[in-house]
Amino acid sequence: MIIRRRRPLALAAAFPLLALAACGDDTRDRSPPEAGSPARDESSRLRQSIEAATYAPPAPEQDEATSTGEADTGDTASRGGAVSGELPDEARPDPAMVRVQILLDRTRFSPGIVDGLGGENTRQAIAAFEEANGMDVDGELDAAVFERLTTGDTARVLTDYTITQADVAGPFIGTVPEDLADMAGLETVGYTGPLEALAEKFHMSEALLEALNPGVDFGRAGQTIVVASTGQPALDGKVARIVVSKAESAVRAFDAEGRLLAFYPATIGSGDTPSPSGTHTVRAVAPRPNYTYDPSRVSYGEGGSKVIVPPGPNNPVGSVWIDLSKDTYGIHGTPEPAEIGKTASSGCVRLTNWDAEQLADAVEQGVQVRFT
């Protein structure tokens, strides 16, 4: 259960973003590797393998101890062109999985963060895609799913992007404080740096962004980098009904005709602080909300004094708050997109910042929100 300032939907103007100087001075040489260098060649191979990735069935299961002493991960997508180096297989971006995740994102079946690693959020997105397309629903990436995704959208999944002055202007805060009181002392809870800001802008993990752009100084405007081509941010219609599934850890948005507009992975409450039950409505939307911890109004936390944390994408409720008619509850963003569906919340519904923003842009006061 989260408390923050609410305004009626028609008056929910964005909170002002206050200036804060960037922290730290990284003097390391982060110039892009020269053409023909191993790092540049590896990045080029990864990009090509993502664009050309095809489905390959999973390798037969091996014994827990293989000849190399490593366990088989059993991924269902081709590993051709995966990043080499010291990372174990399960931590390397899988080219086919990157392609699938970006295509799912573009078709509004969000896998959460695009990292090339797959996982439960991607399986849930695939299952929702299968259901919406009249396919057998098992959540597994197979030849039929891969073909349906890639034939339905033949555009390239990666694109070039030139870093702008706005991308590097900040304000950046270097490190996000763990203590709410320390966080409340900031002028804004901004991104830690341009790498985090750019990764979130394109729905990517920082590791994948760096793998595609080895050695790049993401804090220097004018550079052209390779990013996920996640398409247009807006939903194809207005949301009339939202269904929050606790069992699936997922949110579905429907229009007035019952057409599914979007699927999002979510973190939904916890055993100690469960999310609401029944049907509620959207009361207001607050872009760039602050976060208020008031021990007199919530059942979680360890007491203490009232704390108001300023707005920012690394604020505990992220970049946007969709206020519900159930007091102190809402649908909101998160400072940790990779943790969606993997951790608990204090009763609210937590999405990645970009998914929460997309949903918020398509809802109006009075939209029904049903918890199942």
CSV table of C-alpha atoms in Angstrom, one decimal:
chain,number,residue,atom,x,y,z
A,1,MET,CA,0.0,0.0,0.0
A,2,ILE,CA,1.5,3.2,-1.2
A,3,ILE,CA,0.6,6.8,-0.4
A,4,ARG,CA,1.4,9.8,-2.5
A,5,ARG,CA,-0.2,13.0,-3.6
A,6,ARG,CA,-3.2,12.6,-5.8
A,7,ARG,CA,-4.9,15.1,-8.1
A,8,PRO,CA,-8.2,14.7,-10.1
A,9,LEU,CA,-7.4,13.2,-13.5
A,10,ALA,CA,-8.1,16.4,-15.4
A,11,LEU,CA,-5.7,18.3,-13.2
A,12,ALA,CA,-2.9,15.7,-12.8
A,13,ALA,CA,-0.1,17.9,-14.1
A,14,ALA,CA,3.4,16.6,-14.0
A,15,PHE,CA,5.4,17.5,-11.0
A,16,PRO,CA,8.4,19.8,-11.7
A,17,LEU,CA,11.7,18.1,-12.2
A,18,LEU,CA,14.2,19.8,-10.0
A,19,ALA,CA,17.8,20.3,-11.1
A,20,LEU,CA,20.6,18.1,-9.6
A,21,ALA,CA,24.2,18.0,-10.6
A,22,ALA,CA,25.5,14.7,-11.9
A,23,CYS,CA,27.5,12.8,-9.4
A,24,GLY,CA,31.0,11.6,-9.9
A,25,ASP,CA,33.6,12.2,-12.7
A,26,ASP,CA,34.4,9.0,-14.7
A,27,THR,CA,37.8,9.7,-16.3
A,28,ARG,CA,38.2,6.3,-17.8
A,29,ASP,CA,38.7,6.1,-21.5
A,30,ARG,CA,35.3,5.0,-22.9
A,31,SER,CA,35.9,5.8,-26.6
A,32,PRO,CA,34.3,3.4,-28.9
A,33,PRO,CA,36.6,0.6,-30.2
A,34,GLU,CA,38.1,1.1,-33.6
A,35,ALA,CA,36.7,-0.6,-36.6
A,36,GLY,CA,38.2,-4.1,-37.0
A,37,SER,CA,38.9,-4.4,-33.2
A,38,PRO,CA,37.7,-7.6,-31.5
A,39,ALA,CA,35.1,-5.7,-29.5
A,40,ARG,CA,33.6,-3.9,-32.5
A,41,ASP,CA,33.6,-7.1,-34.6
A,42,GLU,CA,31.9,-9.0,-31.7
A,43,SER,CA,29.2,-6.3,-31.4
A,44,SER,CA,28.6,-6.4,-35.2
A,45,ARG,CA,28.3,-10.2,-35.1
A,46,LEU,CA,25.8,-9.9,-32.2
A,47,ARG,CA,23.7,-7.4,-34.1
A,48,GLN,CA,23.7,-9.5,-37.3
A,49,SER,CA,22.8,-12.6,-35.4
A,50,ILE,CA,19.9,-10.9,-33.6
A,51,GLU,CA,18.4,-9.7,-36.9
A,52,ALA,CA,18.9,-13.0,-38.6
A,53,ALA,CA,18.0,-15.2,-35.6
A,54,THR,CA,15.8,-18.3,-36.3
A,55,TYR,CA,14.1,-20.7,-34.0
A,56,ALA,CA,16.1,-23.7,-32.9
A,57,PRO,CA,14.6,-26.4,-30.6
A,58,PRO,CA,16.2,-26.8,-27.2
A,59,ALA,CA,19.2,-29.1,-27.0
A,60,PRO,CA,18.6,-32.5,-25.3
A,61,GLU,CA,18.8,-32.3,-21.6
A,62,GLN,CA,22.2,-33.2,-20.2
A,63,ASP,CA,23.3,-34.5,-16.9
A,64,GLU,CA,23.8,-31.8,-14.2
A,65,ALA,CA,27.5,-32.1,-14.5
A,66,THR,CA,28.6,-31.8,-18.2
A,67,SER,CA,32.0,-32.3,-19.7
A,68,THR,CA,32.8,-28.7,-19.0
A,69,GLY,CA,31.4,-28.8,-15.5
A,70,GLU,CA,28.5,-26.4,-16.3
A,71,ALA,CA,24.8,-27.2,-16.2
A,72,ASP,CA,22.8,-26.9,-19.5
A,73,THR,CA,20.3,-24.0,-19.4
A,74,GLY,CA,17.8,-25.6,-21.8
A,75,ASP,CA,16.9,-22.3,-23.5
A,76,THR,CA,14.5,-22.8,-26.5
A,77,ALA,CA,16.1,-20.2,-28.8
A,78,SER,CA,19.1,-20.3,-30.9
A,79,ARG,CA,22.4,-19.3,-29.2
A,80,GLY,CA,24.2,-18.5,-32.4
A,81,GLY,CA,26.2,-15.3,-32.1
A,82,ALA,CA,25.8,-15.0,-28.3
A,83,VAL,CA,28.3,-12.7,-26.6
A,84,SER,CA,31.5,-14.5,-25.7
A,85,GLY,CA,33.7,-13.8,-22.7
A,86,GLU,CA,33.7,-14.8,-19.1
A,87,LEU,CA,30.0,-14.8,-18.6
A,88,PRO,CA,28.3,-18.1,-18.1
A,89,ASP,CA,25.9,-19.2,-20.8
A,90,GLU,CA,22.8,-18.2,-18.8
A,91,ALA,CA,24.0,-14.6,-18.4
A,92,ARG,CA,24.7,-14.1,-22.1
A,93,PRO,CA,22.1,-12.4,-24.3
A,94,ASP,CA,20.6,-15.0,-26.7
A,95,PRO,CA,20.1,-13.4,-30.2
A,96,ALA,CA,16.8,-15.2,-30.9
A,97,MET,CA,15.5,-14.4,-27.5
A,98,VAL,CA,16.4,-10.7,-28.0
A,99,ARG,CA,14.5,-10.7,-31.3
A,100,VAL,CA,11.4,-12.4,-29.7
A,101,GLN,CA,11.3,-10.1,-26.7
A,102,ILE,CA,11.5,-7.0,-29.0
A,103,LEU,CA,8.7,-8.4,-31.2
A,104,LEU,CA,6.6,-9.2,-28.2
A,105,ASP,CA,7.1,-5.6,-26.9
A,106,ARG,CA,6.1,-4.2,-30.3
A,107,THR,CA,2.9,-6.3,-30.3
A,108,ARG,CA,2.0,-5.0,-26.8
A,109,PHE,CA,2.7,-8.3,-25.1
A,110,SER,CA,5.3,-6.9,-22.9
A,111,PRO,CA,8.1,-9.3,-21.7
A,112,GLY,CA,9.2,-6.6,-19.2
A,113,ILE,CA,12.9,-5.8,-19.7
A,114,VAL,CA,14.5,-6.8,-23.0
A,115,ASP,CA,17.6,-8.7,-21.9
A,116,GLY,CA,17.9,-11.7,-24.2
A,117,LEU,CA,17.7,-14.1,-21.2
A,118,GLY,CA,14.1,-15.1,-21.3
A,119,GLY,CA,12.5,-16.1,-18.0
A,120,GLU,CA,9.0,-16.2,-16.4
A,121,ASN,CA,7.9,-12.7,-17.7
A,122,THR,CA,8.8,-13.7,-21.3
A,123,ARG,CA,6.9,-17.0,-20.8
A,124,GLN,CA,3.9,-15.2,-19.6
A,125,ALA,CA,4.0,-12.8,-22.5
A,126,ILE,CA,4.3,-15.7,-24.9
A,127,ALA,CA,1.3,-17.4,-23.3
A,128,ALA,CA,-0.8,-14.3,-23.6
A,129,PHE,CA,0.3,-13.9,-27.2
A,130,GLU,CA,-0.7,-17.6,-27.9
A,131,GLU,CA,-4.1,-17.1,-26.3
A,132,ALA,CA,-4.8,-13.9,-28.2
A,133,ASN,CA,-3.9,-15.6,-31.5
A,134,GLY,CA,-5.9,-18.8,-31.0
A,135,MET,CA,-2.8,-21.0,-30.5
A,136,ASP,CA,-2.2,-23.8,-28.0
A,137,VAL,CA,-1.2,-22.0,-24.8
A,138,ASP,CA,1.9,-23.3,-23.0
A,139,GLY,CA,4.1,-20.2,-22.8
A,140,GLU,CA,7.0,-21.9,-24.5
A,141,LEU,CA,8.9,-20.4,-27.4
A,142,ASP,CA,8.5,-22.9,-30.2
A,143,ALA,CA,8.6,-22.8,-34.0
A,144,ALA,CA,4.9,-21.8,-34.3
A,145,VAL,CA,5.3,-18.9,-31.9
A,146,PHE,CA,8.5,-17.7,-33.6
A,147,GLU,CA,7.0,-17.9,-37.1
A,148,ARG,CA,3.8,-16.0,-36.0
A,149,LEU,CA,5.9,-13.3,-34.4
A,150,THR,CA,8.4,-12.9,-37.2
A,151,THR,CA,5.9,-13.1,-40.1
A,152,GLY,CA,3.6,-10.7,-38.4
A,153,ASP,CA,6.3,-8.1,-38.0
A,154,THR,CA,9.2,-8.2,-40.6
A,155,ALA,CA,10.8,-4.9,-39.6
A,156,ARG,CA,14.3,-4.9,-38.1
A,157,VAL,CA,14.4,-5.3,-34.4
A,158,LEU,CA,17.5,-3.1,-33.8
A,159,THR,CA,18.0,0.5,-34.9
A,160,ASP,CA,20.7,3.2,-34.8
A,161,TYR,CA,20.1,6.0,-32.3
A,162,THR,CA,22.2,9.2,-31.9
A,163,ILE,CA,22.6,10.2,-28.3
A,164,THR,CA,21.2,13.7,-27.8
A,165,GLN,CA,22.1,16.5,-25.4
A,166,ALA,CA,18.9,15.9,-23.5
A,167,ASP,CA,19.9,12.3,-23.0
A,168,VAL,CA,23.1,13.3,-21.2
A,169,ALA,CA,21.7,16.4,-19.4
A,170,GLY,CA,20.4,14.5,-16.4
A,171,PRO,CA,19.9,15.3,-13.6
A,172,PHE,CA,21.8,12.1,-12.6
A,173,ILE,CA,22.3,11.1,-9.0
A,174,GLY,CA,25.1,8.5,-9.2
A,175,THR,CA,23.7,6.2,-6.5
A,176,VAL,CA,20.2,5.7,-5.3
A,177,PRO,CA,20.1,5.9,-1.5
A,178,GLU,CA,18.6,2.9,0.2
A,179,ASP,CA,17.1,4.8,3.2
A,180,LEU,CA,13.9,6.7,2.5
A,181,ALA,CA,15.0,9.6,4.7
A,182,ASP,CA,18.2,10.0,2.6
A,183,MET,CA,16.2,9.7,-0.6
A,184,ALA,CA,13.8,12.4,0.7
A,185,GLY,CA,16.8,14.8,1.0
A,186,LEU,CA,17.3,14.7,-2.8
A,187,GLU,CA,15.9,17.3,-5.2
A,188,THR,CA,14.8,14.5,-7.5
A,189,VAL,CA,15.4,10.7,-7.6
A,190,GLY,CA,16.8,10.7,-11.1
A,191,TYR,CA,18.6,8.0,-13.0
A,192,THR,CA,22.0,7.0,-11.8
A,193,GLY,CA,23.6,8.0,-15.1
A,194,PRO,CA,23.0,8.1,-18.9
A,195,LEU,CA,23.5,4.3,-19.3
A,196,GLU,CA,20.5,3.6,-17.1
A,197,ALA,CA,18.5,6.3,-18.7
A,198,LEU,CA,19.2,5.1,-22.2
A,199,ALA,CA,18.6,1.4,-21.3
A,200,GLU,CA,15.2,2.3,-19.9
A,201,LYS,CA,14.3,4.5,-22.8
A,202,PHE,CA,14.6,1.5,-25.1
A,203,HIS,CA,13.2,-1.1,-22.6
A,204,MET,CA,16.6,-2.8,-22.4
A,205,SER,CA,18.9,-4.2,-19.7
A,206,GLU,CA,22.1,-2.2,-19.3
A,207,ALA,CA,24.1,-5.4,-20.0
A,208,LEU,CA,22.5,-5.9,-23.4
A,209,LEU,CA,22.9,-2.2,-24.3
A,210,GLU,CA,26.6,-2.4,-23.4
A,211,ALA,CA,27.0,-5.7,-25.3
A,212,LEU,CA,25.7,-4.0,-28.4
A,213,ASN,CA,27.9,-1.0,-27.9
A,214,PRO,CA,31.1,-2.1,-26.3
A,215,GLY,CA,33.4,0.7,-25.0
A,216,VAL,CA,30.9,3.5,-25.7
A,217,ASP,CA,30.7,6.5,-23.5
A,218,PHE,CA,27.0,6.8,-23.1
A,219,GLY,CA,27.4,10.2,-21.5
A,220,ARG,CA,28.7,11.8,-24.7
A,221,ALA,CA,26.1,13.4,-27.0
A,222,GLY,CA,26.4,12.9,-30.8
A,223,GLN,CA,27.4,9.2,-30.7
A,224,THR,CA,25.3,6.8,-32.7
A,225,ILE,CA,24.5,3.6,-30.8
A,226,VAL,CA,22.6,0.4,-31.4
A,227,VAL,CA,19.3,0.0,-29.5
A,228,ALA,CA,16.1,-2.1,-29.5
A,229,SER,CA,13.5,-0.8,-32.0
A,230,THR,CA,10.5,-1.0,-29.6
A,231,GLY,CA,8.1,0.9,-31.9
A,232,GLN,CA,5.4,3.4,-31.0
A,233,PRO,CA,4.7,3.9,-27.3
A,234,ALA,CA,0.9,4.5,-27.5
A,235,LEU,CA,-1.7,1.8,-27.3
A,236,ASP,CA,-4.1,1.3,-30.2
A,237,GLY,CA,-7.2,2.6,-28.4
A,238,LYS,CA,-8.4,3.8,-25.0
A,239,VAL,CA,-8.5,1.5,-22.1
A,240,ALA,CA,-12.0,0.8,-20.7
A,241,ARG,CA,-11.2,-2.2,-18.4
A,242,ILE,CA,-8.0,-3.4,-16.6
A,243,VAL,CA,-7.7,-7.0,-15.2
A,244,VAL,CA,-5.1,-7.6,-12.6
A,245,SER,CA,-4.3,-11.4,-12.3
A,246,LYS,CA,-2.6,-12.3,-9.0
A,247,ALA,CA,-2.1,-15.9,-10.1
A,248,GLU,CA,-0.3,-14.8,-13.3
A,249,SER,CA,1.4,-11.7,-11.9
A,250,ALA,CA,0.1,-9.9,-14.9
A,251,VAL,CA,-2.1,-7.0,-16.0
A,252,ARG,CA,-4.3,-6.9,-19.1
A,253,ALA,CA,-5.9,-3.8,-20.6
A,254,PHE,CA,-9.0,-4.0,-22.7
A,255,ASP,CA,-11.0,-1.5,-24.8
A,256,ALA,CA,-14.7,-0.9,-24.6
A,257,GLU,CA,-15.4,-3.7,-27.1
A,258,GLY,CA,-13.4,-6.2,-25.0
A,259,ARG,CA,-10.4,-6.2,-27.4
A,260,LEU,CA,-7.1,-6.9,-25.6
A,261,LEU,CA,-4.9,-3.8,-26.0
A,262,ALA,CA,-1.9,-4.8,-23.9
A,263,PHE,CA,-0.4,-7.4,-21.6
A,264,TYR,CA,2.1,-6.5,-18.9
A,265,PRO,CA,4.1,-8.5,-16.4
A,266,ALA,CA,3.6,-7.2,-12.9
A,267,THR,CA,4.5,-7.4,-9.2
A,268,ILE,CA,1.3,-7.7,-7.3
A,269,GLY,CA,1.3,-7.4,-3.5
A,270,SER,CA,2.7,-10.0,-1.1
A,271,GLY,CA,1.7,-12.4,1.5
A,272,ASP,CA,2.0,-9.8,4.3
A,273,THR,CA,0.6,-6.9,2.3
A,274,PRO,CA,-1.8,-8.4,-0.3
A,275,SER,CA,-3.3,-6.4,-3.2
A,276,PRO,CA,-7.0,-5.6,-3.1
A,277,SER,CA,-9.7,-7.9,-4.2
A,278,GLY,CA,-12.8,-7.2,-6.2
A,279,THR,CA,-13.5,-4.3,-8.6
A,280,HIS,CA,-12.3,-0.8,-8.3
A,281,THR,CA,-11.9,2.2,-10.6
A,282,VAL,CA,-9.2,4.6,-11.7
A,283,ARG,CA,-9.4,7.8,-9.7
A,284,ALA,CA,-6.6,9.9,-11.1
A,285,VAL,CA,-3.2,9.7,-12.9
A,286,ALA,CA,-0.1,11.5,-11.6
A,287,PRO,CA,2.9,11.6,-13.9
A,288,ARG,CA,6.2,11.9,-12.0
A,289,PRO,CA,4.6,11.4,-8.6
A,290,ASN,CA,6.3,11.9,-5.2
A,291,TYR,CA,6.1,9.0,-2.7
A,292,THR,CA,4.8,9.5,0.7
A,293,TYR,CA,5.4,7.1,3.5
A,294,ASP,CA,2.9,7.9,6.3
A,295,PRO,CA,3.1,5.3,9.1
A,296,SER,CA,-0.3,6.5,10.4
A,297,ARG,CA,-2.0,5.3,7.2
A,298,VAL,CA,-0.3,2.1,6.2
A,299,SER,CA,0.1,-1.4,7.7
A,300,TYR,CA,3.7,-2.0,6.4
A,301,GLY,CA,7.0,-0.5,7.4
A,302,GLU,CA,8.5,0.0,10.9
A,303,GLY,CA,6.7,3.1,12.0
A,304,GLY,CA,8.9,6.2,12.3
A,305,SER,CA,8.1,9.6,10.9
A,306,LYS,CA,6.3,10.7,7.8
A,307,VAL,CA,8.7,10.9,4.8
A,308,ILE,CA,8.0,12.5,1.4
A,309,VAL,CA,10.4,11.3,-1.4
A,310,PRO,CA,10.5,13.7,-4.4
A,311,PRO,CA,9.6,12.6,-8.0
A,312,GLY,CA,12.0,10.8,-10.4
A,313,PRO,CA,12.2,7.4,-12.2
A,314,ASN,CA,14.1,5.9,-9.3
A,315,ASN,CA,11.5,7.0,-6.8
A,316,PRO,CA,9.9,3.9,-5.0
A,317,VAL,CA,6.8,4.3,-7.3
A,318,GLY,CA,8.7,5.1,-10.4
A,319,SER,CA,7.7,7.5,-13.1
A,320,VAL,CA,3.9,7.4,-12.9
A,321,TRP,CA,1.1,6.6,-10.5
A,322,ILE,CA,-2.4,5.4,-11.5
A,323,ASP,CA,-4.5,6.0,-8.4
A,324,LEU,CA,-7.3,3.6,-7.6
A,325,SER,CA,-10.6,4.1,-5.7
A,326,LYS,CA,-9.2,1.8,-3.0
A,327,ASP,CA,-7.4,4.3,-0.8
A,328,THR,CA,-3.6,4.1,-0.8
A,329,TYR,CA,-3.5,1.6,-3.6
A,330,GLY,CA,-2.4,2.2,-7.2
A,331,ILE,CA,-0.7,0.9,-10.4
A,332,HIS,CA,2.7,2.4,-10.7
A,333,GLY,CA,6.2,2.2,-12.1
A,334,THR,CA,9.4,0.9,-10.5
A,335,PRO,CA,13.1,1.8,-10.0
A,336,GLU,CA,14.0,-1.9,-10.7
A,337,PRO,CA,12.5,-3.1,-14.0
A,338,ALA,CA,14.5,-6.3,-13.9
A,339,GLU,CA,12.7,-7.3,-10.6
A,340,ILE,CA,9.2,-7.1,-12.0
A,341,GLY,CA,7.4,-10.4,-11.2
A,342,LYS,CA,10.3,-11.5,-9.0
A,343,THR,CA,9.8,-9.6,-5.8
A,344,ALA,CA,6.9,-8.4,-3.7
A,345,SER,CA,5.1,-5.1,-3.3
A,346,SER,CA,3.3,-3.4,-0.4
A,347,GLY,CA,-0.1,-4.2,-1.9
A,348,CYS,CA,0.1,-2.1,-5.1
A,349,VAL,CA,0.6,-3.2,-8.7
A,350,ARG,CA,4.1,-2.5,-10.0
A,351,LEU,CA,5.0,-2.4,-13.7
A,352,THR,CA,8.2,-1.3,-15.5
A,353,ASN,CA,8.2,2.5,-15.9
A,354,TRP,CA,7.6,2.3,-19.6
A,355,ASP,CA,4.7,-0.1,-19.3
A,356,ALA,CA,3.1,2.0,-16.5
A,357,GLU,CA,3.5,5.1,-18.7
A,358,GLN,CA,2.0,3.4,-21.7
A,359,LEU,CA,-1.0,2.3,-19.6
A,360,ALA,CA,-1.4,5.6,-17.9
A,361,ASP,CA,-1.6,7.5,-21.2
A,362,ALA,CA,-4.6,5.3,-22.3
A,363,VAL,CA,-6.7,5.4,-19.1
A,364,GLU,CA,-9.3,7.9,-17.9
A,365,GLN,CA,-11.0,8.5,-14.6
A,366,GLY,CA,-13.6,5.8,-14.0
A,367,VAL,CA,-11.9,2.9,-15.8
A,368,GLN,CA,-12.7,-0.3,-14.1
A,369,VAL,CA,-9.9,-2.3,-12.5
A,370,ARG,CA,-10.7,-5.9,-11.5
A,371,PHE,CA,-8.4,-8.0,-9.3
A,372,THR,CA,-8.7,-11.8,-9.8
